[in-house]
């Protein structure tokens, strides 16, 4: 199959009438991909756009942008340039931080329901497989890059993933294309470049089809990974279907591999980073803790808590500033450190002025009519509000009297004093 036919077929799989975007770096792969996509879209009319992300990491970055602008102009394809900053202090390394910034820029420009094409090829897949193996990755990492997948509501495709770089070079030369060579690609202090320039050529002298073989292994591992995801989704459905709340009894009834699989799957479903292997083993070892114990374990970007027989997976819970306070009229939207207070508050006598809002500090009481004055702590326990949410509650005072308690996690009132009513203004 010719490369043009490959792109024509990929175009046929995109939603009719919706734009197709090409991530254009200016290198060989993306230059050829955009050229092929432009030919396809002329014969099978479809809106085509290109997006270049300018990372500003090297002196040649402006040259890449200039090349992309000229290519877009020559092909008649609108080009959008996104300039991003790369945070070198995230602990991900420069490559990882640049990738995160690039994908964030792509998500801002490509709308949900649209298609984004990336230009990775078979040699990239072989490198990715080897890198994953050398890092001790599991099935998900060894599966490498999928040829297509849903990504934040967009369709992400890699139509050249099964094509060797040598074939792309021949096709580009046949078309007389020019492209930019990234100077950083020859820096063998970077792991991927070391594999590309030192390891894979050595392997190819012994096993000429090494790139194809490794890419095939990644594809087969991808099939296995898809089956495991199906199994994890079935286990999640049996345990209630909420990836953020897993019943401990159901979780511990699974085999150890399925427990690990389900927790990782639930994290991904919740948009959370998966725990490192050692943290995951520590977490699973704590699932047998007493039902009334509060267990908390964290890792970068997420944390897990066990409370009342349920494993909760969530983003890190940040404490509220204890000295924060705001005046409120009981009706206006109030921005707080815990998020917006969306809800009105009225008194039966019409008094709602002179309200103050602050984080819960402990020791508060409310008068609840026939139930008399009650400790807020006891009310929260009776209502089953988890301890970490209790620390982020907003308490409303009228003078020195507590009249209401708002929970930003559910955007609603969870306690109202006698004579006071909450209004849902969402």
Coordinates of C-alpha atoms in Angstrom, one line a residue:
X1 CA 0.0 0.0 0.0
X2 CA 1.4 3.4 -0.9
X3 CA 1.8 6.1 1.7
X4 CA -0.8 8.3 0.0
X5 CA -3.4 5.4 0.1
X6 CA -2.6 4.9 3.7
X7 CA -3.4 8.6 4.5
X8 CA -6.5 8.5 2.2
X9 CA -7.8 5.5 4.3
X10 CA -7.0 7.3 7.6
X11 CA -8.9 10.4 6.4
X12 CA -11.9 8.2 5.6
X13 CA -12.0 7.2 9.2
X14 CA -12.3 10.8 10.5
X15 CA -15.7 12.4 11.2
X16 CA -17.1 14.0 8.0
X17 CA -17.0 17.8 7.9
X18 CA -14.8 18.1 11.1
X19 CA -11.3 19.5 10.9
X20 CA -8.3 17.3 10.8
X21 CA -5.2 18.7 12.6
X22 CA -1.6 17.8 12.0
X23 CA 1.0 18.4 14.7
X24 CA 3.8 20.0 12.7
X25 CA 7.3 20.1 14.2
X26 CA 9.0 20.8 10.9
X27 CA 11.0 17.5 10.8
X28 CA 10.9 14.9 8.1
X29 CA 8.0 12.9 9.6
X30 CA 5.5 15.7 10.1
X31 CA 6.5 17.6 7.0
X32 CA 5.7 14.5 4.9
X33 CA 2.5 13.8 6.9
X34 CA 1.1 17.3 6.3
X35 CA 2.0 17.1 2.6
X36 CA 0.2 13.8 2.2
X37 CA -2.8 15.0 4.2
X38 CA -3.1 18.1 2.0
X39 CA -3.2 16.0 -1.1
X40 CA -5.8 13.7 0.5
X41 CA -8.0 16.7 1.6
X42 CA -7.9 18.2 -1.9
X43 CA -9.3 15.1 -3.4
X44 CA -11.6 14.3 -0.5
X45 CA -12.6 17.8 0.8
X46 CA -12.1 18.1 4.5
X47 CA -10.9 21.1 6.6
X48 CA -7.2 20.6 7.3
X49 CA -5.2 22.6 9.9
X50 CA -1.6 22.5 11.1
X51 CA -0.3 23.4 14.6
X52 CA 3.3 24.1 15.4
X53 CA 4.4 24.2 19.1
X54 CA 7.3 26.6 19.7
X55 CA 9.1 25.3 22.8
X56 CA 11.9 27.9 22.8
X57 CA 14.4 25.4 24.0
X58 CA 17.1 25.9 21.4
X59 CA 18.4 28.5 19.0
X60 CA 17.0 26.7 16.0
X61 CA 13.4 26.9 17.3
X62 CA 12.7 30.1 15.2
X63 CA 14.0 28.3 12.1
X64 CA 11.5 25.4 12.7
X65 CA 8.7 28.0 12.9
X66 CA 9.8 29.7 9.7
X67 CA 9.9 26.4 7.8
X68 CA 6.4 25.4 9.1
X69 CA 5.0 28.8 8.0
X70 CA 6.5 28.4 4.5
X71 CA 5.2 24.8 4.2
X72 CA 1.7 25.7 5.3
X73 CA 1.6 28.6 2.8
X74 CA 2.9 26.4 0.0
X75 CA 0.3 23.7 0.7
X76 CA -2.6 26.2 1.4
X77 CA -3.0 24.8 4.9
X78 CA -3.7 27.3 7.8
X79 CA -1.0 27.1 10.4
X80 CA -1.3 28.0 14.0
X81 CA 1.7 28.6 16.2
X82 CA 1.6 28.0 20.0
X83 CA 4.5 29.4 22.0
X84 CA 4.9 27.5 25.3
X85 CA 7.1 27.7 28.3
X86 CA 8.8 24.5 29.5
X87 CA 9.1 24.1 33.3
X88 CA 12.4 22.3 33.9
X89 CA 11.7 21.9 37.6
X90 CA 8.8 19.4 37.4
X91 CA 11.0 16.3 37.9
X92 CA 10.0 14.9 34.5
X93 CA 13.2 16.0 32.7
X94 CA 13.3 18.4 29.8
X95 CA 11.8 15.9 27.4
X96 CA 8.9 15.0 29.7
X97 CA 8.2 18.6 30.5
X98 CA 8.3 19.7 26.9
X99 CA 5.9 16.8 25.9
X100 CA 3.5 17.9 28.6
X101 CA 3.6 21.5 27.5
X102 CA 3.1 20.4 23.9
X103 CA 0.1 18.3 24.6
X104 CA -1.5 21.1 26.7
X105 CA -1.1 23.4 23.7
X106 CA -2.6 20.9 21.3
X107 CA -5.6 20.4 23.6
X108 CA -6.2 24.2 23.8
X109 CA -6.3 24.5 20.0
X110 CA -7.9 21.2 18.8
X111 CA -11.6 21.1 19.8
X112 CA -13.4 18.1 21.2
X113 CA -14.7 15.9 18.4
X114 CA -11.9 16.9 16.0
X115 CA -9.0 14.7 14.9
X116 CA -5.3 15.2 15.6
X117 CA -2.7 13.4 13.7
X118 CA 0.8 12.8 15.0
X119 CA 3.7 11.7 12.8
X120 CA 5.4 9.0 14.8
X121 CA 6.6 6.0 12.7
X122 CA 7.7 2.4 13.2
X123 CA 11.2 3.2 14.3
X124 CA 9.8 5.5 17.0
X125 CA 7.6 2.6 18.2
X126 CA 10.6 0.3 18.4
X127 CA 12.5 2.9 20.5
X128 CA 9.5 3.4 22.8
X129 CA 9.2 -0.4 23.3
X130 CA 12.9 -0.7 24.3
X131 CA 12.7 2.3 26.6
X132 CA 9.7 0.8 28.4
X133 CA 11.4 -2.5 28.7
X134 CA 14.6 -0.9 30.1
X135 CA 12.5 1.0 32.7
X136 CA 10.8 -2.2 33.8
X137 CA 7.4 -1.1 32.5
X138 CA 4.3 -3.4 32.5
X139 CA 2.0 -4.3 29.7
X140 CA 0.7 -0.8 29.3
X141 CA 4.1 0.7 28.8
X142 CA 5.3 -2.1 26.6
X143 CA 2.3 -1.6 24.3
X144 CA 3.9 1.7 23.2
X145 CA 1.9 4.2 21.2
X146 CA -1.5 3.2 19.9
X147 CA -2.2 3.9 16.3
X148 CA -5.4 5.7 17.4
X149 CA -7.2 6.5 20.6
X150 CA -9.6 8.9 22.2
X151 CA -7.8 11.7 23.9
X152 CA -9.6 14.3 26.0
X153 CA -12.6 14.1 23.7
X154 CA -10.5 14.3 20.6
X155 CA -9.5 11.5 18.2
X156 CA -5.7 11.1 18.2
X157 CA -4.2 9.2 15.3
X158 CA -0.8 8.1 14.1
X159 CA -1.3 7.1 10.5
X160 CA 2.4 6.5 9.8
X161 CA 3.0 4.3 12.8
X162 CA 3.5 1.1 10.8
X163 CA 6.0 2.7 8.3
X164 CA 9.8 2.6 8.7
X165 CA 11.7 5.9 8.7
X166 CA 13.7 4.8 5.7
X167 CA 10.5 4.6 3.7
X168 CA 9.5 8.1 4.8
X169 CA 12.9 9.4 3.7
X170 CA 12.5 7.9 0.3
X171 CA 9.0 9.3 -0.1
X172 CA 10.1 12.8 1.0
X173 CA 13.1 12.7 -1.4
X174 CA 10.8 11.6 -4.3
X175 CA 8.6 14.6 -3.6
X176 CA 11.6 17.0 -3.3
X177 CA 10.6 18.0 0.2
X178 CA 12.8 19.9 2.6
X179 CA 12.6 19.7 6.3
X180 CA 14.4 20.7 9.5
X181 CA 16.8 18.5 11.4
X182 CA 16.5 19.0 15.1
X183 CA 20.1 19.4 16.5
X184 CA 19.1 17.8 19.8
X185 CA 18.4 14.5 17.9
X186 CA 22.1 13.7 17.8
X187 CA 22.6 14.2 21.5
X188 CA 23.3 10.7 22.7
X189 CA 23.2 11.7 26.4
X190 CA 19.4 11.5 25.9
X191 CA 18.1 7.9 26.3
X192 CA 16.0 7.8 23.1
X193 CA 18.8 9.2 21.0
X194 CA 21.3 6.7 22.5
X195 CA 19.0 3.8 21.5
X196 CA 18.5 5.3 18.0
X197 CA 22.2 6.0 17.2
X198 CA 24.0 3.4 19.2
X199 CA 21.9 0.4 20.2
X200 CA 19.4 -0.1 17.3
X201 CA 22.0 0.1 14.6
X202 CA 24.1 -2.6 16.4
X203 CA 21.0 -4.8 16.8
X204 CA 20.1 -4.3 13.1
X205 CA 23.5 -5.7 12.1
X206 CA 22.6 -9.0 13.8
X207 CA 18.8 -8.9 13.3
X208 CA 18.1 -6.7 10.2
X209 CA 14.4 -6.7 10.9
X210 CA 14.7 -5.5 14.5
X211 CA 12.6 -2.4 14.1
X212 CA 9.7 -4.3 12.6
X213 CA 10.0 -7.1 15.2
X214 CA 10.0 -4.7 18.2
X215 CA 7.1 -2.8 16.7
X216 CA 5.2 -6.0 16.2
X217 CA 5.9 -7.0 19.9
X218 CA 4.5 -3.6 20.9
X219 CA 1.3 -4.2 18.8
X220 CA 0.8 -7.7 20.3
X221 CA 1.3 -6.3 23.8
X222 CA -1.2 -3.6 23.0
X223 CA -3.8 -6.3 22.3
X224 CA -3.1 -7.9 25.7
X225 CA -3.3 -4.5 27.3
X226 CA -6.7 -3.9 25.7
X227 CA -8.0 -7.2 27.1
X228 CA -6.7 -6.3 30.6
X229 CA -8.5 -3.0 30.4
X230 CA -11.7 -4.8 29.5
X231 CA -11.3 -7.1 32.5
X232 CA -10.6 -4.1 34.8
X233 CA -13.6 -2.3 33.6
X234 CA -15.8 -5.4 34.3
X235 CA -14.3 -5.6 37.8
X236 CA -15.0 -1.9 38.3
X237 CA -18.6 -2.4 37.2
X238 CA -19.1 -5.3 39.7
X239 CA -17.7 -3.1 42.5
X240 CA -20.2 -0.2 41.8
X241 CA -18.8 1.5 38.8
X242 CA -17.3 4.6 40.6
X243 CA -13.5 4.7 39.9
X244 CA -13.1 7.1 42.8
X245 CA -14.7 4.9 45.4
X246 CA -13.9 1.2 45.6
X247 CA -15.4 -1.1 48.3
X248 CA -12.5 -2.7 50.1
X249 CA -14.3 -6.0 50.6
X250 CA -14.9 -6.4 46.9
X251 CA -11.3 -5.3 46.1
X252 CA -9.6 -7.7 48.5
X253 CA -11.7 -10.6 47.1
X254 CA -9.9 -10.2 43.8
X255 CA -6.5 -11.9 43.1
X256 CA -3.5 -9.7 43.8
X257 CA -2.8 -9.1 40.1
X258 CA -6.4 -8.0 39.5
X259 CA -6.3 -5.7 42.6
X260 CA -3.3 -4.0 41.1
X261 CA -4.9 -3.8 37.7
X262 CA -8.1 -2.4 39.0
X263 CA -6.5 0.3 41.2
X264 CA -4.4 1.5 38.2
X265 CA -7.4 1.4 35.9
X266 CA -9.5 3.4 38.4
X267 CA -6.8 6.0 38.7
X268 CA -6.7 6.4 34.9
X269 CA -10.5 6.6 34.7
X270 CA -10.4 9.3 37.4
X271 CA -7.7 11.3 35.5
X272 CA -5.1 10.6 38.2
X273 CA -1.5 9.4 37.8
X274 CA -1.1 5.8 38.7
X275 CA 0.9 4.9 41.8
X276 CA 4.4 3.7 41.6
X277 CA 4.7 -0.1 42.2
X278 CA 6.0 0.2 45.7
X279 CA 3.4 2.7 46.7
X280 CA 0.7 0.5 45.2
X281 CA 1.9 -2.5 47.2
X282 CA 2.0 -0.5 50.4
X283 CA -1.6 0.7 49.7
X284 CA -2.9 -2.8 49.0
X285 CA -1.2 -4.0 52.1
X286 CA -3.2 -1.5 54.2
X287 CA -6.6 -2.4 52.8
X288 CA -7.1 -4.8 55.7
X289 CA -6.9 -2.0 58.3
X290 CA -9.7 -1.6 60.7
X291 CA -12.9 -0.3 59.2
X292 CA -12.9 2.8 61.4
X293 CA -9.2 3.6 60.6
X294 CA -8.3 6.5 58.3
X295 CA -5.5 5.3 56.0
X296 CA -3.9 7.9 53.7
X297 CA -1.2 7.2 51.2
X298 CA 0.0 9.7 48.5
X299 CA 2.2 9.8 45.4
X300 CA 2.8 12.7 43.0
X301 CA -0.5 14.1 41.8
X302 CA -2.8 11.8 43.7
X303 CA -3.6 10.2 47.0
X304 CA -5.6 7.2 48.3
X305 CA -7.6 7.1 51.6
X306 CA -9.4 4.1 53.2
X307 CA -12.4 5.1 55.3
X308 CA -15.4 3.1 56.5
X309 CA -14.6 0.2 54.2
X310 CA -14.1 2.2 51.1
X311 CA -10.9 3.1 49.1
X312 CA -11.1 6.6 47.9
X313 CA -8.8 7.7 45.0
X314 CA -8.5 11.5 44.5
X315 CA -6.3 14.5 43.8
X316 CA -4.2 15.7 46.7
X317 CA -6.4 17.4 49.3
X318 CA -4.9 20.8 50.1
X319 CA -5.6 22.4 53.5
X320 CA -7.4 25.7 53.6
X321 CA -5.7 28.7 55.1
X322 CA -6.9 28.9 58.6
X323 CA -6.9 32.7 58.7
X324 CA -9.0 33.2 55.6
X325 CA -12.3 35.1 56.1
X326 CA -14.8 36.9 53.9
X327 CA -17.9 38.9 54.4
X328 CA -20.9 37.8 52.4
X329 CA -24.4 39.0 51.6
X330 CA -26.0 35.6 51.3
X331 CA -26.7 35.9 47.6
X332 CA -23.6 36.8 45.6
X333 CA -21.2 34.3 44.2
X334 CA -18.3 34.1 46.6
X335 CA -14.9 32.9 45.5
X336 CA -13.1 31.0 48.3
X337 CA -9.9 29.0 48.6
X338 CA -11.9 25.9 48.4
X339 CA -13.7 26.9 45.2
X340 CA -16.8 29.0 44.5
X341 CA -19.6 29.1 47.1
X342 CA -22.6 28.6 44.8
X343 CA -25.7 28.9 46.8
X344 CA -27.9 31.4 48.5
X345 CA -28.7 31.7 52.2
X346 CA -31.8 33.4 53.7
X347 CA -33.3 33.7 57.1
X348 CA -37.0 33.3 57.7
X349 CA -37.2 36.8 59.0
X350 CA -35.5 38.1 55.9
X351 CA -32.2 38.9 57.6
X352 CA -29.1 37.8 55.6
X353 CA -26.8 40.7 56.1
X354 CA -23.7 40.7 58.2
X355 CA -22.7 37.1 57.2
X356 CA -19.1 35.9 57.4
X357 CA -17.5 32.9 55.8
X358 CA -14.4 31.0 57.1
X359 CA -12.9 27.5 57.1
X360 CA -14.1 25.1 59.7
X361 CA -11.8 25.2 62.7
X362 CA -13.4 22.7 65.1
X363 CA -15.6 23.1 68.1
X364 CA -18.5 24.7 66.1
X365 CA -22.2 24.1 67.2
X366 CA -25.5 24.7 65.5
X367 CA -29.0 25.1 66.9
X368 CA -31.3 22.7 65.0
X369 CA -34.8 23.5 66.3
X370 CA -36.3 20.5 68.2
X371 CA -32.9 18.8 68.2
X372 CA -31.4 21.6 70.2
X373 CA -27.8 22.7 69.9
X374 CA -25.6 20.0 68.3
X375 CA -21.8 19.7 67.8
X376 CA -20.9 20.1 64.1
X377 CA -18.4 17.3 64.5
X378 CA -21.1 14.9 65.5
X379 CA -23.4 16.0 62.7
X380 CA -20.7 15.4 60.2
X381 CA -20.0 11.9 61.5
X382 CA -23.7 11.1 61.4
X383 CA -23.9 12.4 57.8
X384 CA -21.0 10.2 56.8
X385 CA -18.8 13.2 55.6
X386 CA -15.3 11.8 55.1
X387 CA -12.7 13.4 57.4
X388 CA -10.7 15.0 54.6
X389 CA -13.8 16.8 53.4
X390 CA -14.6 18.0 56.9
X391 CA -11.3 19.9 56.9
X392 CA -12.4 21.8 53.7
X393 CA -15.8 22.9 54.8
X394 CA -16.9 26.5 54.8
X395 CA -18.7 27.7 57.9
X396 CA -21.1 30.7 57.7
X397 CA -21.5 32.9 60.8
X398 CA -24.2 35.5 61.6
X399 CA -22.3 37.6 64.1
X400 CA -20.8 35.0 66.5
X401 CA -23.4 32.3 65.7
X402 CA -22.9 29.5 63.2
X403 CA -25.9 29.4 60.9
X404 CA -24.8 27.1 58.0
X405 CA -22.1 24.8 56.7
X406 CA -21.2 24.5 53.0
X407 CA -19.4 21.6 51.3
X408 CA -17.5 22.7 48.2
X409 CA -16.9 19.1 47.2
X410 CA -20.6 18.6 46.5
X411 CA -21.4 22.3 46.0
X412 CA -24.2 22.2 48.6
X413 CA -25.3 23.0 52.1
X414 CA -24.9 20.1 54.6
X415 CA -26.1 21.8 57.7
X416 CA -28.5 24.7 58.3
X417 CA -29.3 26.2 61.7
X418 CA -32.9 26.8 62.8
X419 CA -34.6 29.5 60.8
X420 CA -32.2 29.5 57.9
X421 CA -32.7 28.1 54.4
X422 CA -30.3 27.3 51.7
X423 CA -31.0 28.2 48.0
X424 CA -29.6 26.2 45.1
X425 CA -28.3 28.8 42.6
X426 CA -26.5 26.4 40.2

